[in-house]
Amino acid sequence: MELINLYLPDSVSLAGALALILINLLCSFISTALSLGGGLLMLVSLSFIVPPVALVPVHGIIQLGSNFARIFVSLKDLDIKIILPFMGGTLIGSFLGANVVEVLSPAIGQIGVGLFILYSLFGKFPKLGKKYIFFGGIASSTMSVMFGASGPLVATLIKNMNFNPIKHVATHGSMMTFQHLFKSFAYFFIGFSFQQYLPLVTVMILVGFLGTYLGKLVLISKGQSYFKKILSIILFFGAIRLIYFGFQNL
């Protein structure tokens, strides 16, 4: 037991680590079966276990692995013509976000993440087509570096392109992979140390591959509204908690 604890971050207990591993299995399943929601749930779950300063960067590297798994199981369904301009926008947005996040306190970050989740639940992102994909990459990546989860915003960029479910999941997953990759690089260059989290994150990503595979097999159709309602309730209270503790820490 003590040997296992040596590979865990100081702020994460063994029980917390096991909980995160199981939650990531569920989140990977949700992200693939429903296309989105898993990233937001992972962000809320992390907020209970890791310190505020590590919330967004650790979430980013976990989601990098999770979304890469979605590419791996749906490689032939990728739409390169959409992915390439999005990558260019993502690179610029990550640079902009990194310059802003350096001056933000962790408390402001917590409040921002909470508000972003609430808007993802109750707000309405504009419907944008292919010609806006580059600018969508800039905007979503800037917010991703600052607040963590931008999956719902990215989903609106491809929602009205009428892809079949598998192609939608594959394209969305590839866009999010590059976004989280550049975000992780951004946090690395501004000084965040990923080293202590790597053993835990590696196990979470490997387990996430199983969730992704199961999610592709299911691609939920029946019971989707019921499932999404439960997920929305969890995300709502998680967002309120983040905002509350953010204001307490100001």
C-alpha positions as protocol buffer text, in pm:
chain_id: "A"
residue {
  index: 1
  type: MET
  ca { x: 0 y: 0 z: 0 }
}
residue {
  index: 2
  type: GLU
  ca { x: 279 y: 241 z: 88 }
}
residue {
  index: 3
  type: LEU
  ca { x: 452 y: 157 z: -241 }
}
residue {
  index: 4
  type: ILE
  ca { x: 137 y: 258 z: -433 }
}
residue {
  index: 5
  type: ASN
  ca { x: 115 y: 585 z: -241 }
}
residue {
  index: 6
  type: LEU
  ca { x: 468 y: 671 z: -358 }
}
residue {
  index: 7
  type: TYR
  ca { x: 332 y: 699 z: -713 }
}
residue {
  index: 8
  type: LEU
  ca { x: 40 y: 922 z: -619 }
}
residue {
  index: 9
  type: PRO
  ca { x: 44 y: 1303 z: -593 }
}
residue {
  index: 10
  type: ASP
  ca { x: 66 y: 1435 z: -238 }
}
residue {
  index: 11
  type: SER
  ca { x: -286 y: 1578 z: -261 }
}
residue {
  index: 12
  type: VAL
  ca { x: -451 y: 1253 z: -381 }
}
residue {
  index: 13
  type: SER
  ca { x: -530 y: 960 z: -151 }
}
residue {
  index: 14
  type: LEU
  ca { x: -548 y: 599 z: -271 }
}
residue {
  index: 15
  type: ALA
  ca { x: -928 y: 608 z: -240 }
}
residue {
  index: 16
  type: GLY
  ca { x: -937 y: 928 z: -441 }
}
residue {
  index: 17
  type: ALA
  ca { x: -714 y: 778 z: -709 }
}
residue {
  index: 18
  type: LEU
  ca { x: -933 y: 467 z: -740 }
}
residue {
  index: 19
  type: ALA
  ca { x: -1242 y: 686 z: -763 }
}
residue {
  index: 20
  type: LEU
  ca { x: -1087 y: 893 z: -1043 }
}
residue {
  index: 21
  type: ILE
  ca { x: -989 y: 578 z: -1236 }
}
residue {
  index: 22
  type: LEU
  ca { x: -1344 y: 441 z: -1220 }
}
residue {
  index: 23
  type: ILE
  ca { x: -1497 y: 781 z: -1300 }
}
residue {
  index: 24
  type: ASN
  ca { x: -1273 y: 815 z: -1605 }
}
residue {
  index: 25
  type: LEU
  ca { x: -1397 y: 477 z: -1728 }
}
residue {
  index: 26
  type: LEU
  ca { x: -1750 y: 617 z: -1707 }
}
residue {
  index: 27
  type: CYS
  ca { x: -1651 y: 953 z: -1858 }
}
residue {
  index: 28
  type: SER
  ca { x: -1481 y: 788 z: -2157 }
}
residue {
  index: 29
  type: PHE
  ca { x: -1792 y: 579 z: -2213 }
}
residue {
  index: 30
  type: ILE
  ca { x: -2015 y: 888 z: -2195 }
}
residue {
  index: 31
  type: SER
  ca { x: -1794 y: 1093 z: -2428 }
}
residue {
  index: 32
  type: THR
  ca { x: -1810 y: 824 z: -2696 }
}
residue {
  index: 33
  type: ALA
  ca { x: -2169 y: 709 z: -2652 }
}
residue {
  index: 34
  type: LEU
  ca { x: -2315 y: 1061 z: -2628 }
}
residue {
  index: 35
  type: SER
  ca { x: -2032 y: 1257 z: -2801 }
}
residue {
  index: 36
  type: LEU
  ca { x: -1998 y: 1499 z: -2507 }
}
residue {
  index: 37
  type: GLY
  ca { x: -2057 y: 1531 z: -2134 }
}
residue {
  index: 38
  type: GLY
  ca { x: -1775 y: 1307 z: -2017 }
}
residue {
  index: 39
  type: GLY
  ca { x: -1518 y: 1587 z: -2016 }
}
residue {
  index: 40
  type: LEU
  ca { x: -1739 y: 1811 z: -1805 }
}
residue {
  index: 41
  type: LEU
  ca { x: -1811 y: 1528 z: -1560 }
}
residue {
  index: 42
  type: MET
  ca { x: -1437 y: 1456 z: -1533 }
}
residue {
  index: 43
  type: LEU
  ca { x: -1369 y: 1823 z: -1462 }
}
residue {
  index: 44
  type: VAL
  ca { x: -1627 y: 1831 z: -1182 }
}
residue {
  index: 45
  type: SER
  ca { x: -1495 y: 1502 z: -1037 }
}
residue {
  index: 46
  type: LEU
  ca { x: -1136 y: 1629 z: -1034 }
}
residue {
  index: 47
  type: SER
  ca { x: -1246 y: 1942 z: -847 }
}
residue {
  index: 48
  type: PHE
  ca { x: -1326 y: 1721 z: -545 }
}
residue {
  index: 49
  type: ILE
  ca { x: -980 y: 1562 z: -536 }
}
residue {
  index: 50
  type: VAL
  ca { x: -702 y: 1775 z: -689 }
}
residue {
  index: 51
  type: PRO
  ca { x: -606 y: 2130 z: -581 }
}
residue {
  index: 52
  type: PRO
  ca { x: -750 y: 2422 z: -784 }
}
residue {
  index: 53
  type: VAL
  ca { x: -415 y: 2507 z: -942 }
}
residue {
  index: 54
  type: ALA
  ca { x: -394 y: 2156 z: -1094 }
}
residue {
  index: 55
  type: LEU
  ca { x: -758 y: 2128 z: -1201 }
}
residue {
  index: 56
  type: VAL
  ca { x: -740 y: 2246 z: -1563 }
}
residue {
  index: 57
  type: PRO
  ca { x: -395 y: 2112 z: -1662 }
}
residue {
  index: 58
  type: VAL
  ca { x: -455 y: 1766 z: -1514 }
}
residue {
  index: 59
  type: HIS
  ca { x: -799 y: 1754 z: -1673 }
}
residue {
  index: 60
  type: GLY
  ca { x: -638 y: 1848 z: -2005 }
}
residue {
  index: 61
  type: ILE
  ca { x: -389 y: 1563 z: -2011 }
}
residue {
  index: 62
  type: ILE
  ca { x: -654 y: 1309 z: -1905 }
}
residue {
  index: 63
  type: GLN
  ca { x: -885 y: 1426 z: -2181 }
}
residue {
  index: 64
  type: LEU
  ca { x: -597 y: 1415 z: -2427 }
}
residue {
  index: 65
  type: GLY
  ca { x: -574 y: 1040 z: -2370 }
}
residue {
  index: 66
  type: SER
  ca { x: -950 y: 991 z: -2367 }
}
residue {
  index: 67
  type: ASN
  ca { x: -1006 y: 1173 z: -2695 }
}
residue {
  index: 68
  type: PHE
  ca { x: -709 y: 1005 z: -2861 }
}
residue {
  index: 69
  type: ALA
  ca { x: -881 y: 676 z: -2784 }
}
residue {
  index: 70
  type: ARG
  ca { x: -1185 y: 800 z: -2975 }
}
residue {
  index: 71
  type: ILE
  ca { x: -962 y: 861 z: -3278 }
}
residue {
  index: 72
  type: PHE
  ca { x: -804 y: 517 z: -3238 }
}
residue {
  index: 73
  type: VAL
  ca { x: -1137 y: 332 z: -3254 }
}
residue {
  index: 74
  type: SER
  ca { x: -1280 y: 546 z: -3538 }
}
residue {
  index: 75
  type: LEU
  ca { x: -977 y: 632 z: -3752 }
}
residue {
  index: 76
  type: LYS
  ca { x: -1144 y: 577 z: -4090 }
}
residue {
  index: 77
  type: ASP
  ca { x: -1427 y: 817 z: -4003 }
}
residue {
  index: 78
  type: LEU
  ca { x: -1214 y: 1131 z: -3953 }
}
residue {
  index: 79
  type: ASP
  ca { x: -1279 y: 1442 z: -4165 }
}
residue {
  index: 80
  type: ILE
  ca { x: -932 y: 1588 z: -4231 }
}
residue {
  index: 81
  type: LYS
  ca { x: -1068 y: 1894 z: -4417 }
}
residue {
  index: 82
  type: ILE
  ca { x: -1231 y: 2011 z: -4095 }
}
residue {
  index: 83
  type: ILE
  ca { x: -956 y: 1903 z: -3855 }
}
residue {
  index: 84
  type: LEU
  ca { x: -665 y: 2088 z: -4021 }
}
residue {
  index: 85
  type: PRO
  ca { x: -803 y: 2447 z: -4001 }
}
residue {
  index: 86
  type: PHE
  ca { x: -925 y: 2375 z: -3649 }
}
residue {
  index: 87
  type: MET
  ca { x: -571 y: 2270 z: -3551 }
}
residue {
  index: 88
  type: GLY
  ca { x: -437 y: 2605 z: -3677 }
}
residue {
  index: 89
  type: GLY
  ca { x: -692 y: 2796 z: -3472 }
}
residue {
  index: 90
  type: THR
  ca { x: -625 y: 2578 z: -3169 }
}
residue {
  index: 91
  type: LEU
  ca { x: -254 y: 2657 z: -3177 }
}
residue {
  index: 92
  type: ILE
  ca { x: -325 y: 3032 z: -3171 }
}
residue {
  index: 93
  type: GLY
  ca { x: -597 y: 2999 z: -2906 }
}
residue {
  index: 94
  type: SER
  ca { x: -372 y: 2796 z: -2677 }
}
residue {
  index: 95
  type: PHE
  ca { x: -106 y: 3065 z: -2695 }
}
residue {
  index: 96
  type: LEU
  ca { x: -360 y: 3338 z: -2614 }
}
residue {
  index: 97
  type: GLY
  ca { x: -512 y: 3139 z: -2328 }
}
residue {
  index: 98
  type: ALA
  ca { x: -172 y: 3063 z: -2175 }
}
residue {
  index: 99
  type: ASN
  ca { x: -90 y: 3433 z: -2160 }
}
residue {
  index: 100
  type: VAL
  ca { x: -419 y: 3510 z: -1985 }
}
residue {
  index: 101
  type: VAL
  ca { x: -420 y: 3218 z: -1741 }
}
residue {
  index: 102
  type: GLU
  ca { x: -79 y: 3316 z: -1602 }
}
residue {
  index: 103
  type: VAL
  ca { x: -233 y: 3620 z: -1434 }
}
residue {
  index: 104
  type: LEU
  ca { x: -547 y: 3445 z: -1307 }
}
residue {
  index: 105
  type: SER
  ca { x: -565 y: 3321 z: -949 }
}
residue {
  index: 106
  type: PRO
  ca { x: -686 y: 2960 z: -892 }
}
residue {
  index: 107
  type: ALA
  ca { x: -1001 y: 3101 z: -729 }
}
residue {
  index: 108
  type: ILE
  ca { x: -1092 y: 3295 z: -1043 }
}
residue {
  index: 109
  type: GLY
  ca { x: -1024 y: 2978 z: -1240 }
}
residue {
  index: 110
  type: GLN
  ca { x: -1265 y: 2781 z: -1020 }
}
residue {
  index: 111
  type: ILE
  ca { x: -1539 y: 3041 z: -1067 }
}
residue {
  index: 112
  type: GLY
  ca { x: -1474 y: 3052 z: -1441 }
}
residue {
  index: 113
  type: VAL
  ca { x: -1493 y: 2673 z: -1474 }
}
residue {
  index: 114
  type: GLY
  ca { x: -1818 y: 2665 z: -1277 }
}
residue {
  index: 115
  type: LEU
  ca { x: -1978 y: 2939 z: -1487 }
}
residue {
  index: 116
  type: PHE
  ca { x: -1862 y: 2774 z: -1810 }
}
residue {
  index: 117
  type: ILE
  ca { x: -2023 y: 2445 z: -1705 }
}
residue {
  index: 118
  type: LEU
  ca { x: -2350 y: 2623 z: -1618 }
}
residue {
  index: 119
  type: TYR
  ca { x: -2351 y: 2796 z: -1958 }
}
residue {
  index: 120
  type: SER
  ca { x: -2282 y: 2462 z: -2126 }
}
residue {
  index: 121
  type: LEU
  ca { x: -2592 y: 2324 z: -1953 }
}
residue {
  index: 122
  type: PHE
  ca { x: -2833 y: 2615 z: -1995 }
}
residue {
  index: 123
  type: GLY
  ca { x: -2684 y: 2849 z: -2254 }
}
residue {
  index: 124
  type: LYS
  ca { x: -2683 y: 2823 z: -2629 }
}
residue {
  index: 125
  type: PHE
  ca { x: -2365 y: 2835 z: -2832 }
}
residue {
  index: 126
  type: PRO
  ca { x: -2401 y: 2989 z: -3181 }
}
residue {
  index: 127
  type: LYS
  ca { x: -2440 y: 2750 z: -3473 }
}
residue {
  index: 128
  type: LEU
  ca { x: -2134 y: 2785 z: -3692 }
}
residue {
  index: 129
  type: GLY
  ca { x: -2045 y: 2617 z: -4020 }
}
residue {
  index: 130
  type: LYS
  ca { x: -1726 y: 2497 z: -4184 }
}
residue {
  index: 131
  type: LYS
  ca { x: -1610 y: 2845 z: -4282 }
}
residue {
  index: 132
  type: TYR
  ca { x: -1584 y: 2942 z: -3914 }
}
residue {
  index: 133
  type: ILE
  ca { x: -1392 y: 2633 z: -3804 }
}
residue {
  index: 134
  type: PHE
  ca { x: -1057 y: 2817 z: -3782 }
}
residue {
  index: 135
  type: PHE
  ca { x: -1200 y: 3097 z: -3565 }
}
residue {
  index: 136
  type: GLY
  ca { x: -1391 y: 2842 z: -3362 }
}
residue {
  index: 137
  type: GLY
  ca { x: -1058 y: 2673 z: -3291 }
}
residue {
  index: 138
  type: ILE
  ca { x: -914 y: 3001 z: -3161 }
}
residue {
  index: 139
  type: ALA
  ca { x: -1212 y: 3081 z: -2937 }
}
residue {
  index: 140
  type: SER
  ca { x: -1265 y: 2733 z: -2796 }
}
residue {
  index: 141
  type: SER
  ca { x: -895 y: 2675 z: -2730 }
}
residue {
  index: 142
  type: THR
  ca { x: -856 y: 3006 z: -2548 }
}
residue {
  index: 143
  type: MET
  ca { x: -1147 y: 2911 z: -2320 }
}
residue {
  index: 144
  type: SER
  ca { x: -1016 y: 2556 z: -2284 }
}
residue {
  index: 145
  type: VAL
  ca { x: -682 y: 2676 z: -2144 }
}
residue {
  index: 146
  type: MET
  ca { x: -859 y: 2912 z: -1906 }
}
residue {
  index: 147
  type: PHE
  ca { x: -1158 y: 2705 z: -1794 }
}
residue {
  index: 148
  type: GLY
  ca { x: -1092 y: 2342 z: -1889 }
}
residue {
  index: 149
  type: ALA
  ca { x: -1383 y: 2190 z: -2079 }
}
residue {
  index: 150
  type: SER
  ca { x: -1476 y: 2330 z: -2419 }
}
residue {
  index: 151
  type: GLY
  ca { x: -1633 y: 2015 z: -2565 }
}
residue {
  index: 152
  type: PRO
  ca { x: -1986 y: 2161 z: -2593 }
}
residue {
  index: 153
  type: LEU
  ca { x: -1856 y: 2464 z: -2782 }
}
residue {
  index: 154
  type: VAL
  ca { x: -1653 y: 2248 z: -3022 }
}
residue {
  index: 155
  type: ALA
  ca { x: -1956 y: 2023 z: -3072 }
}
residue {
  index: 156
  type: THR
  ca { x: -2158 y: 2320 z: -3202 }
}
residue {
  index: 157
  type: LEU
  ca { x: -1899 y: 2372 z: -3475 }
}
residue {
  index: 158
  type: ILE
  ca { x: -1977 y: 2032 z: -3626 }
}
residue {
  index: 159
  type: LYS
  ca { x: -2338 y: 1979 z: -3511 }
}
residue {
  index: 160
  type: ASN
  ca { x: -2497 y: 2126 z: -3823 }
}
residue {
  index: 161
  type: MET
  ca { x: -2270 y: 1931 z: -4062 }
}
residue {
  index: 162
  type: ASN
  ca { x: -2508 y: 1635 z: -4040 }
}
residue {
  index: 163
  type: PHE
  ca { x: -2247 y: 1366 z: -3981 }
}
residue {
  index: 164
  type: ASN
  ca { x: -2361 y: 1017 z: -3889 }
}
residue {
  index: 165
  type: PRO
  ca { x: -2312 y: 939 z: -3516 }
}
residue {
  index: 166
  type: ILE
  ca { x: -1981 y: 753 z: -3558 }
}
residue {
  index: 167
  type: LYS
  ca { x: -1828 y: 1020 z: -3784 }
}
residue {
  index: 168
  type: HIS
  ca { x: -1951 y: 1295 z: -3550 }
}
residue {
  index: 169
  type: VAL
  ca { x: -1788 y: 1126 z: -3249 }
}
residue {
  index: 170
  type: ALA
  ca { x: -1465 y: 1060 z: -3441 }
}
residue {
  index: 171
  type: THR
  ca { x: -1434 y: 1416 z: -3576 }
}
residue {
  index: 172
  type: HIS
  ca { x: -1524 y: 1575 z: -3243 }
}
residue {
  index: 173
  type: GLY
  ca { x: -1277 y: 1346 z: -3063 }
}
residue {
  index: 174
  type: SER
  ca { x: -993 y: 1435 z: -3301 }
}
residue {
  index: 175
  type: MET
  ca { x: -1056 y: 1809 z: -3265 }
}
residue {
  index: 176
  type: MET
  ca { x: -1058 y: 1778 z: -2887 }
}
residue {
  index: 177
  type: THR
  ca { x: -740 y: 1568 z: -2895 }
}
residue {
  index: 178
  type: PHE
  ca { x: -541 y: 1844 z: -3063 }
}
residue {
  index: 179
  type: GLN
  ca { x: -699 y: 2105 z: -2839 }
}
residue {
  index: 180
  type: HIS
  ca { x: -598 y: 1921 z: -2521 }
}
residue {
  index: 181
  type: LEU
  ca { x: -254 y: 1846 z: -2666 }
}
residue {
  index: 182
  type: PHE
  ca { x: -177 y: 2213 z: -2730 }
}
residue {
  index: 183
  type: LYS
  ca { x: -331 y: 2308 z: -2395 }
}
residue {
  index: 184
  type: SER
  ca { x: -103 y: 2060 z: -2214 }
}
residue {
  index: 185
  type: PHE
  ca { x: 197 y: 2209 z: -2392 }
}
residue {
  index: 186
  type: ALA
  ca { x: 80 y: 2558 z: -2292 }
}
residue {
  index: 187
  type: TYR
  ca { x: 65 y: 2463 z: -1923 }
}
residue {
  index: 188
  type: PHE
  ca { x: 402 y: 2289 z: -1947 }
}
residue {
  index: 189
  type: PHE
  ca { x: 566 y: 2602 z: -2088 }
}
residue {
  index: 190
  type: ILE
  ca { x: 415 y: 2829 z: -1823 }
}
residue {
  index: 191
  type: GLY
  ca { x: 562 y: 2606 z: -1552 }
}
residue {
  index: 192
  type: PHE
  ca { x: 304 y: 2349 z: -1438 }
}
residue {
  index: 193
  type: SER
  ca { x: 471 y: 2023 z: -1330 }
}
residue {
  index: 194
  type: PHE
  ca { x: 286 y: 1718 z: -1463 }
}
residue {
  index: 195
  type: GLN
  ca { x: 541 y: 1471 z: -1328 }
}
residue {
  index: 196
  type: GLN
  ca { x: 373 y: 1383 z: -998 }
}
residue {
  index: 197
  type: TYR
  ca { x: 42 y: 1318 z: -1175 }
}
residue {
  index: 198
  type: LEU
  ca { x: 177 y: 1105 z: -1462 }
}
residue {
  index: 199
  type: PRO
  ca { x: 147 y: 756 z: -1300 }
}
residue {
  index: 200
  type: LEU
  ca { x: -215 y: 817 z: -1200 }
}
residue {
  index: 201
  type: VAL
  ca { x: -304 y: 982 z: -1531 }
}
residue {
  index: 202
  type: THR
  ca { x: -143 y: 697 z: -1728 }
}
residue {
  index: 203
  type: VAL
  ca { x: -360 y: 438 z: -1551 }
}
residue {
  index: 204
  type: MET
  ca { x: -669 y: 655 z: -1602 }
}
residue {
  index: 205
  type: ILE
  ca { x: -600 y: 686 z: -1975 }
}
residue {
  index: 206
  type: LEU
  ca { x: -548 y: 310 z: -2017 }
}
residue {
  index: 207
  type: VAL
  ca { x: -874 y: 236 z: -1837 }
}
residue {
  index: 208
  type: GLY
  ca { x: -1038 y: 508 z: -2047 }
}
residue {
  index: 209
  type: PHE
  ca { x: -960 y: 309 z: -2363 }
}
residue {
  index: 210
  type: LEU
  ca { x: -1196 y: 38 z: -2235 }
}
residue {
  index: 211
  type: GLY
  ca { x: -1469 y: 296 z: -2171 }
}
residue {
  index: 212
  type: THR
  ca { x: -1420 y: 436 z: -2522 }
}
residue {
  index: 213
  type: TYR
  ca { x: -1448 y: 93 z: -2681 }
}
residue {
  index: 214
  type: LEU
  ca { x: -1766 y: 13 z: -2487 }
}
residue {
  index: 215
  type: GLY
  ca { x: -1908 y: 356 z: -2572 }
}
residue {
  index: 216
  type: LYS
  ca { x: -1857 y: 296 z: -2945 }
}
residue {
  index: 217
  type: LEU
  ca { x: -2037 y: -37 z: -2919 }
}
residue {
  index: 218
  type: VAL
  ca { x: -2334 y: 129 z: -2753 }
}
residue {
  index: 219
  type: LEU
  ca { x: -2364 y: 482 z: -2903 }
}
residue {
  index: 220
  type: ILE
  ca { x: -2669 y: 535 z: -2684 }
}
residue {
  index: 221
  type: SER
  ca { x: -2999 y: 592 z: -2861 }
}
residue {
  index: 222
  type: LYS
  ca { x: -3261 y: 453 z: -2623 }
}
residue {
  index: 223
  type: GLY
  ca { x: -3275 y: 614 z: -2283 }
}
residue {
  index: 224
  type: GLN
  ca { x: -3054 y: 902 z: -2399 }
}
residue {
  index: 225
  type: SER
  ca { x: -3277 y: 1177 z: -2256 }
}
residue {
  index: 226
  type: TYR
  ca { x: -3300 y: 999 z: -1919 }
}
residue {
  index: 227
  type: PHE
  ca { x: -2924 y: 950 z: -1909 }
}
residue {
  index: 228
  type: LYS
  ca { x: -2853 y: 1312 z: -2001 }
}
residue {
  index: 229
  type: LYS
  ca { x: -3087 y: 1444 z: -1731 }
}
residue {
  index: 230
  type: ILE
  ca { x: -2895 y: 1259 z: -1459 }
}
residue {
  index: 231
  type: LEU
  ca { x: -2566 y: 1383 z: -1603 }
}
residue {
  index: 232
  type: SER
  ca { x: -2697 y: 1741 z: -1613 }
}
residue {
  index: 233
  type: ILE
  ca { x: -2798 y: 1728 z: -1244 }
}
residue {
  index: 234
  type: ILE
  ca { x: -2450 y: 1605 z: -1145 }
}
residue {
  index: 235
  type: LEU
  ca { x: -2283 y: 1876 z: -1352 }
}
residue {
  index: 236
  type: PHE
  ca { x: -2512 y: 2148 z: -1215 }
}
residue {
  index: 237
  type: PHE
  ca { x: -2431 y: 2079 z: -850 }
}
residue {
  index: 238
  type: GLY
  ca { x: -2063 y: 2031 z: -931 }
}
residue {
  index: 239
  type: ALA
  ca { x: -2055 y: 2373 z: -1100 }
}
residue {
  index: 240
  type: ILE
  ca { x: -2228 y: 2538 z: -802 }
}
residue {
  index: 241
  type: ARG
  ca { x: -1970 y: 2381 z: -572 }
}
residue {
  index: 242
  type: LEU
  ca { x: -1683 y: 2515 z: -783 }
}
residue {
  index: 243
  type: ILE
  ca { x: -1827 y: 2867 z: -784 }
}
residue {
  index: 244
  type: TYR
  ca { x: -1891 y: 2855 z: -407 }
}
residue {
  index: 245
  type: PHE
  ca { x: -1536 y: 2748 z: -319 }
}
residue {
  index: 246
  type: GLY
  ca { x: -1395 y: 2991 z: -575 }
}
residue {
  index: 247
  type: PHE
  ca { x: -1559 y: 3284 z: -398 }
}
residue {
  index: 248
  type: GLN
  ca { x: -1446 y: 3147 z: -61 }
}
residue {
  index: 249
  type: ASN
  ca { x: -1085 y: 3142 z: -180 }
}
residue {
  index: 250
  type: LEU
  ca { x: -1082 y: 3494 z: -329 }
}
